[in-house]
Coordinates of C-alpha atoms and ligand atoms in Angstrom, one line a residue:
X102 CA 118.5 143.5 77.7
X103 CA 117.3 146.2 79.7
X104 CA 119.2 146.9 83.5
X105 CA 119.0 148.8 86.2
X106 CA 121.2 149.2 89.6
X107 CA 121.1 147.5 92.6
X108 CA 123.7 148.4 94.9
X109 CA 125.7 150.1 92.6
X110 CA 125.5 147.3 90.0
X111 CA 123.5 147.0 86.6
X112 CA 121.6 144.2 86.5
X113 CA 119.4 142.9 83.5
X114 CA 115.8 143.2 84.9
X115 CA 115.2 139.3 83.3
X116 CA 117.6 136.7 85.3
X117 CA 117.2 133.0 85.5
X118 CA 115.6 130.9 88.7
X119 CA 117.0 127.5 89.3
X120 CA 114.7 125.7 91.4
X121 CA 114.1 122.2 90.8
X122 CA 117.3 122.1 88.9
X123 CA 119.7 120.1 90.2
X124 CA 117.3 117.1 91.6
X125 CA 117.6 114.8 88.9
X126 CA 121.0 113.5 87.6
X127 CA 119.4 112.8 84.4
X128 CA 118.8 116.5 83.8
X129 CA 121.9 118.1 84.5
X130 CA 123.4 118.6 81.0
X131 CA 120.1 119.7 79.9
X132 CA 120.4 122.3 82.9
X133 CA 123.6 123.4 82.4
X134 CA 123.1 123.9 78.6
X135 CA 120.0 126.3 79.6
X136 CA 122.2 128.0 81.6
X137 CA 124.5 128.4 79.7
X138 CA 121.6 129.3 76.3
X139 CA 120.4 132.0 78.8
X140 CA 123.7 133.7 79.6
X141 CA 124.2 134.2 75.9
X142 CA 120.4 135.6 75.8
X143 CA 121.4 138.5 78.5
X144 CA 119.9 136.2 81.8
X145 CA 123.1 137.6 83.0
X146 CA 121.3 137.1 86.6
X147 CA 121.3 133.6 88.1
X148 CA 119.1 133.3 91.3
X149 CA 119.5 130.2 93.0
X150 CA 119.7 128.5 96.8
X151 CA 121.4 126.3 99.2
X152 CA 118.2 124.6 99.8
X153 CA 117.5 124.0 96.1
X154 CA 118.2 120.4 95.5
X155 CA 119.8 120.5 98.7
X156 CA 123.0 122.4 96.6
X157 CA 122.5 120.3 93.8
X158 CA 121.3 123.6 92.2
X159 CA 124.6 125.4 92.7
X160 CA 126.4 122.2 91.4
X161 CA 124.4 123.0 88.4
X162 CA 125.0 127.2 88.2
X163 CA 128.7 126.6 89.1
X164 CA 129.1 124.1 85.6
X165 CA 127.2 126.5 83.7
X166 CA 129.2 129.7 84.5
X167 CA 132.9 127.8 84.6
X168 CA 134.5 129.9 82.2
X169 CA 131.8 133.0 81.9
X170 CA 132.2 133.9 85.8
X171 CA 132.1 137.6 85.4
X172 CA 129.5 137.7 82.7
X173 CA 127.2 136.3 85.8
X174 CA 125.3 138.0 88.8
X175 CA 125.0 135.4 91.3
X176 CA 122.6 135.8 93.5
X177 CA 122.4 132.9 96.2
X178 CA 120.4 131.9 99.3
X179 CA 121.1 131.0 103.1
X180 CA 118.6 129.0 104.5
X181 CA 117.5 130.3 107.9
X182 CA 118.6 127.9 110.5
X183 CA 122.1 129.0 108.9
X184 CA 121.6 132.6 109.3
X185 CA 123.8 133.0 112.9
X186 CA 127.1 134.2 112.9
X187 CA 129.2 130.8 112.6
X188 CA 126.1 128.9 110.8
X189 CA 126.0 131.4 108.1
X190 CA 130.3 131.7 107.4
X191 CA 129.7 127.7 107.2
X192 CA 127.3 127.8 104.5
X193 CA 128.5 129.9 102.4
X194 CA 131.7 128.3 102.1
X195 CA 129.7 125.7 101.0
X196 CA 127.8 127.2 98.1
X197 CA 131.0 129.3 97.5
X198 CA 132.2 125.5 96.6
X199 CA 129.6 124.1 94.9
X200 CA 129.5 127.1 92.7
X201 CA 133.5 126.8 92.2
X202 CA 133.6 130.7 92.3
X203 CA 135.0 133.0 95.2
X204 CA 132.5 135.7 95.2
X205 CA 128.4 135.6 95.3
X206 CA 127.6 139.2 93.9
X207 CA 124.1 138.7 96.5
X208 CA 123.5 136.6 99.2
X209 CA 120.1 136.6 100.7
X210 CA 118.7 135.4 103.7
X211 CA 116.0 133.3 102.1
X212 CA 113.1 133.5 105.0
X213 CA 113.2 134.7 108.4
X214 CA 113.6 132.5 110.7
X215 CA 115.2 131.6 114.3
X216 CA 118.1 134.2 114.3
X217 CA 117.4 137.4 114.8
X218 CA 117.8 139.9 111.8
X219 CA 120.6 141.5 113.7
X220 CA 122.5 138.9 113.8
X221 CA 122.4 138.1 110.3
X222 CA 123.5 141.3 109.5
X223 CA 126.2 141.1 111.3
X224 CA 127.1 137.8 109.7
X225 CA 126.6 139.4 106.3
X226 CA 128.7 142.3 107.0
X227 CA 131.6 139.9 107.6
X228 CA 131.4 138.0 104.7
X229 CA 131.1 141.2 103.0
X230 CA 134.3 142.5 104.3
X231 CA 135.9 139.1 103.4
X232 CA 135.2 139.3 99.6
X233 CA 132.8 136.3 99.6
X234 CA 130.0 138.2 98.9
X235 CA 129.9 141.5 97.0
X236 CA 125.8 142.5 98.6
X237 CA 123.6 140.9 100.7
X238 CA 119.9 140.9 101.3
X239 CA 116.6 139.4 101.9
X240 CA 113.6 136.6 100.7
X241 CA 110.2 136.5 101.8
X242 CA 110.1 140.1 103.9
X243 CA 107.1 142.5 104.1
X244 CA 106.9 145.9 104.8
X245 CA 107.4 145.4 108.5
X246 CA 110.0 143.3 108.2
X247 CA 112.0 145.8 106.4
X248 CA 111.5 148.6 109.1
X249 CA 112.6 146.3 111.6
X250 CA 115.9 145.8 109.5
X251 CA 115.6 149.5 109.0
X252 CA 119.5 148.6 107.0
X253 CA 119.9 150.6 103.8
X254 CA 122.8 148.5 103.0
X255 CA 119.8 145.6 102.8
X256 CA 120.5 145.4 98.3
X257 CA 117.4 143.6 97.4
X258 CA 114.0 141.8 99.1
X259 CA 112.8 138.4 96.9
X260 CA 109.4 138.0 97.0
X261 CA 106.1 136.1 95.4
X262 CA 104.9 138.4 92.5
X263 CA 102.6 137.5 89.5
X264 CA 99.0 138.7 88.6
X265 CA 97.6 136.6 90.8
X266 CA 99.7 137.3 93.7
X267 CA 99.4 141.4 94.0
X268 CA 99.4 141.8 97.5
X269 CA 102.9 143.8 97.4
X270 CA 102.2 146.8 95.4
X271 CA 99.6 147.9 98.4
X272 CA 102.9 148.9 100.2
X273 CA 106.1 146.8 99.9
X274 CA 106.6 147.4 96.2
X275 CA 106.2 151.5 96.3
X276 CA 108.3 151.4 99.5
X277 CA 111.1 149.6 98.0
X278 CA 111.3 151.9 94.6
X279 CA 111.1 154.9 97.4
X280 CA 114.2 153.4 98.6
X281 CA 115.8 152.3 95.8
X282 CA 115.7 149.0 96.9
X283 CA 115.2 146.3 93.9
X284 CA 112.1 143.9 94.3
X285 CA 113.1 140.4 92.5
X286 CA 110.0 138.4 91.4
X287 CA 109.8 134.9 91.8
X288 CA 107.8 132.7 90.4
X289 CA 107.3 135.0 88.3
X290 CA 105.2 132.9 85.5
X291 CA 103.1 131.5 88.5
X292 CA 105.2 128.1 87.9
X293 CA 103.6 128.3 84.4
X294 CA 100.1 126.7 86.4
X295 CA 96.6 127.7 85.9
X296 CA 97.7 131.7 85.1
X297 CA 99.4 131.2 82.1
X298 CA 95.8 129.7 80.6
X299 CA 93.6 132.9 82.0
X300 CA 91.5 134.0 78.7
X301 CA 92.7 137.9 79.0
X302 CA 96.3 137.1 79.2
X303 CA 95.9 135.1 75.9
X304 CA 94.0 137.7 74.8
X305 CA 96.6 140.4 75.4
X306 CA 99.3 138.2 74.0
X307 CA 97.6 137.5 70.2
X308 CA 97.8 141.0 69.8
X309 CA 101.4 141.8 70.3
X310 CA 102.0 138.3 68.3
X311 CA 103.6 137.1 71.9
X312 CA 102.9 134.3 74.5
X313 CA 101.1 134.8 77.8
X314 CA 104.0 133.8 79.7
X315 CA 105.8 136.9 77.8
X316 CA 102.9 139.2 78.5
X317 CA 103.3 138.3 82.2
X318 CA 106.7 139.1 82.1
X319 CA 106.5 142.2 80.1
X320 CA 103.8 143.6 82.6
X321 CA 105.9 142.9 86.1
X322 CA 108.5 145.0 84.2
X323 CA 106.1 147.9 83.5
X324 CA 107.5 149.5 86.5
X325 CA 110.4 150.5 87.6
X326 CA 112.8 148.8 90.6
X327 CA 111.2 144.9 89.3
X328 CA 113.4 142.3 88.4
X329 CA 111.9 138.6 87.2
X330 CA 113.6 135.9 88.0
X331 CA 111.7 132.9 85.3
X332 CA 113.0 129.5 85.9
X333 CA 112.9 127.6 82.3
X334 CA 115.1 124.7 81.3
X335 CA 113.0 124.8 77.6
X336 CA 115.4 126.1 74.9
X337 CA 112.3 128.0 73.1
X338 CA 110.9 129.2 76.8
X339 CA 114.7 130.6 77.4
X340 CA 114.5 132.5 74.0
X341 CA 110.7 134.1 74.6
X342 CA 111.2 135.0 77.9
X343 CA 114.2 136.9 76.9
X344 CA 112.5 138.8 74.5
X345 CA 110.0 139.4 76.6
X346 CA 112.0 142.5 78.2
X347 CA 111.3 144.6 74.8
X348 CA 107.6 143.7 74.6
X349 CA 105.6 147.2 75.7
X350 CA 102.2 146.9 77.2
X351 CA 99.4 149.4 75.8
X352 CA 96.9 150.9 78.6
X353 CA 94.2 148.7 77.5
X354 CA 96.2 145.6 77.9
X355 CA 97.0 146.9 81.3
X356 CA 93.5 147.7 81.9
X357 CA 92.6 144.2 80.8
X358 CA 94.7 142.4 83.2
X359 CA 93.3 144.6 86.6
X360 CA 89.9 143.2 85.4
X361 CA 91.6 139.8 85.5
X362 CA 93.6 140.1 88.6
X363 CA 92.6 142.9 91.1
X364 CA 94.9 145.3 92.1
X365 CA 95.0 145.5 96.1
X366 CA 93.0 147.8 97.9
X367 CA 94.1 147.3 101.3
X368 CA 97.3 145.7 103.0
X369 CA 97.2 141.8 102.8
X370 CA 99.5 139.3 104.2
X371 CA 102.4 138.5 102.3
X372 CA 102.1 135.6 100.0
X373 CA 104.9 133.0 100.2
X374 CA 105.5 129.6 98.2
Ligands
NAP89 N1 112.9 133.2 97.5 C1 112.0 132.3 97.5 O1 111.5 131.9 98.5 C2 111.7 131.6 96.2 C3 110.6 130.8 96.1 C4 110.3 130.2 94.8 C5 111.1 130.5 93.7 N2 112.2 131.3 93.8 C6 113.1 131.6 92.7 O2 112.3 132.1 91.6 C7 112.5 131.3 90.5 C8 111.3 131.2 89.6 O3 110.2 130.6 90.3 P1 109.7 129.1 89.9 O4 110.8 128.4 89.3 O5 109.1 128.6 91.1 O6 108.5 129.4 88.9 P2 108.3 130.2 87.5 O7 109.5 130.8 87.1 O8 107.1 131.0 87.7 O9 107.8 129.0 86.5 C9 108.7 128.0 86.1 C10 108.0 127.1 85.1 O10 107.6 127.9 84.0 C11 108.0 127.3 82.8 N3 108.4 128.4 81.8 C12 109.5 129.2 81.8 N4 109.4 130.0 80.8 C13 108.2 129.8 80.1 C14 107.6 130.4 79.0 N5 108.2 131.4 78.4 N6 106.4 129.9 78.6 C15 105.8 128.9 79.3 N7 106.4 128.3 80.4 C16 107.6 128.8 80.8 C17 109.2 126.4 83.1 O11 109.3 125.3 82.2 P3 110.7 124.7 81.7 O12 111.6 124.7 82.9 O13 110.3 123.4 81.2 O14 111.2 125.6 80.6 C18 108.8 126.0 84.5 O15 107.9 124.9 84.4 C19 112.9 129.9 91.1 O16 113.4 129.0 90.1 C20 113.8 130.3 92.2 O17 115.1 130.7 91.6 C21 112.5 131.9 95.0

């Protein structure tokens, strides 16, 4: 599986999203097992959230890597109304237990909210120094955002990204891979809705022999500083989108998919789920 470094760190440019794991009871050894399928695939990355499942997400990531802790980058969430100094020590001791580990290699603030950035920082910066997380960064922030931060210790910004949701590479996206500052895509498959049936994709895909859900991987990955974050609990969806980080787009395909999707023209708001 193909890396590259944030912070300091390789990380495999495919990783794992976990929402709407964790909700059901019926579905956790189902979860776990993907989880667990994925790790062996080289989803080394596991993105998940305090709010997912309200923790019952973590429960699920911190069964799957028992045992395989350091083959794992964690990568968690604060919800906002934590993000204060004491709120935010509180809750990740919480998702520190819920994932049974000591260490969550990111922590992101998951949306802006009522605190200001400042003052998550500073939160941050203190569980940093403890050890109980190794980076720290941001969800849902645009270009402004970011200046306001103006924090190059700020690893990583999670954000919408898809075909139909372009909006970013206007400004965010170039800014970021100026800074060296990863952009994780989530929903990357467009929650594998109405995108993953547009003609060109399927197009694209029956000539490399692939899927359109691979083709939409492979081409969020045609550039550098991108890392996709797929949720898929499907044994065979774990497999393709895996192999989707060797599949290599031809200008024509690329070409075929602006026609589809427009590429932006001029700054837009940011799109958020
Ligand atoms: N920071 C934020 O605010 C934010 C917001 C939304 C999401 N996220 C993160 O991003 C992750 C991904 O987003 P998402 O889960 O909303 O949507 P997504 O990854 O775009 O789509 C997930 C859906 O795609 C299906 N799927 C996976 N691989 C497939 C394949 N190869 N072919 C066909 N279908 C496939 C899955 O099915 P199966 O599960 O049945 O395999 C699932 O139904 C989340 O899980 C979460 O970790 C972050």
């Amino acid at each position: 599986m193909r890396t590259l470094e944030l912070a300091g760190i390789q990380v495999p440019v495919i990783g794992q999203g976990t929402w709407r794991m964790g909700e059901r009871p019926s579905e956790r050894r189902r979860e776990v097992a993907a989880l667990q399928q994925g790790i062996e695939l080289g989803l080394r990355l596991i993105d998940t959230a305090e709010m997912y499942g309200e923790g019952g997400a973590e429960v699920v990531v911190g069964q799957a890597i028992g045992g395989r802790r350091e083959q794992v980058f964690l990568v968690s969430k604060v919800y906002p109304h934590n993000a204060s100094r004491q709120g935010m020590a509180a809750a990740c001791e919480r998702s520190l237990q819920r994932l049974q580990t000591e260490r969550i290699d990111l922590y992101l603030l998951h949306w802006r909210g009522q605190y200001p950035l400042a003052e998550s920082v500073e939160a941050f910066e203190r569980l940093r120094e403890q050890g109980k997380i190794g980076r720290w960064g941001v969800s849902n922030c645009d270009l402004d955002d970011l200046l306001e931060l103006h924090e190059p210790s700020c690893a990583a910004n999670q954000v919408l990204y898809n075909p139909e949701a372009r909006g970013i590479e206007f400004d965010l996206l170039p800014w970021q891979q100026r800074q060296g500052m990863p952009l994780m895509a989530y929903c990357p498959l467009g929650q594998a809705g109405r995108l993953l049936r547009q003609p060109s994709l399927g197009q694209i895909a029956e000539r490399h022999a692939a899927t359109a859900a691979q083709v939409v991987l492979a081409w969020l990955l045609r550039q550098p500083g991108v890392i996709a974050i797929p949720k898929a609990v499907e044994p065979a969806h774990l497999r393709l989108n895996a192999a989707a980080a060797a599949l290599q787009l031809t200008t024509e395909d690329l070409a075929q998919i602006d026609a589809a999707f427009a590429a932006p023209t001029r700054r837009s708001p940011l799109a958020m789920i």
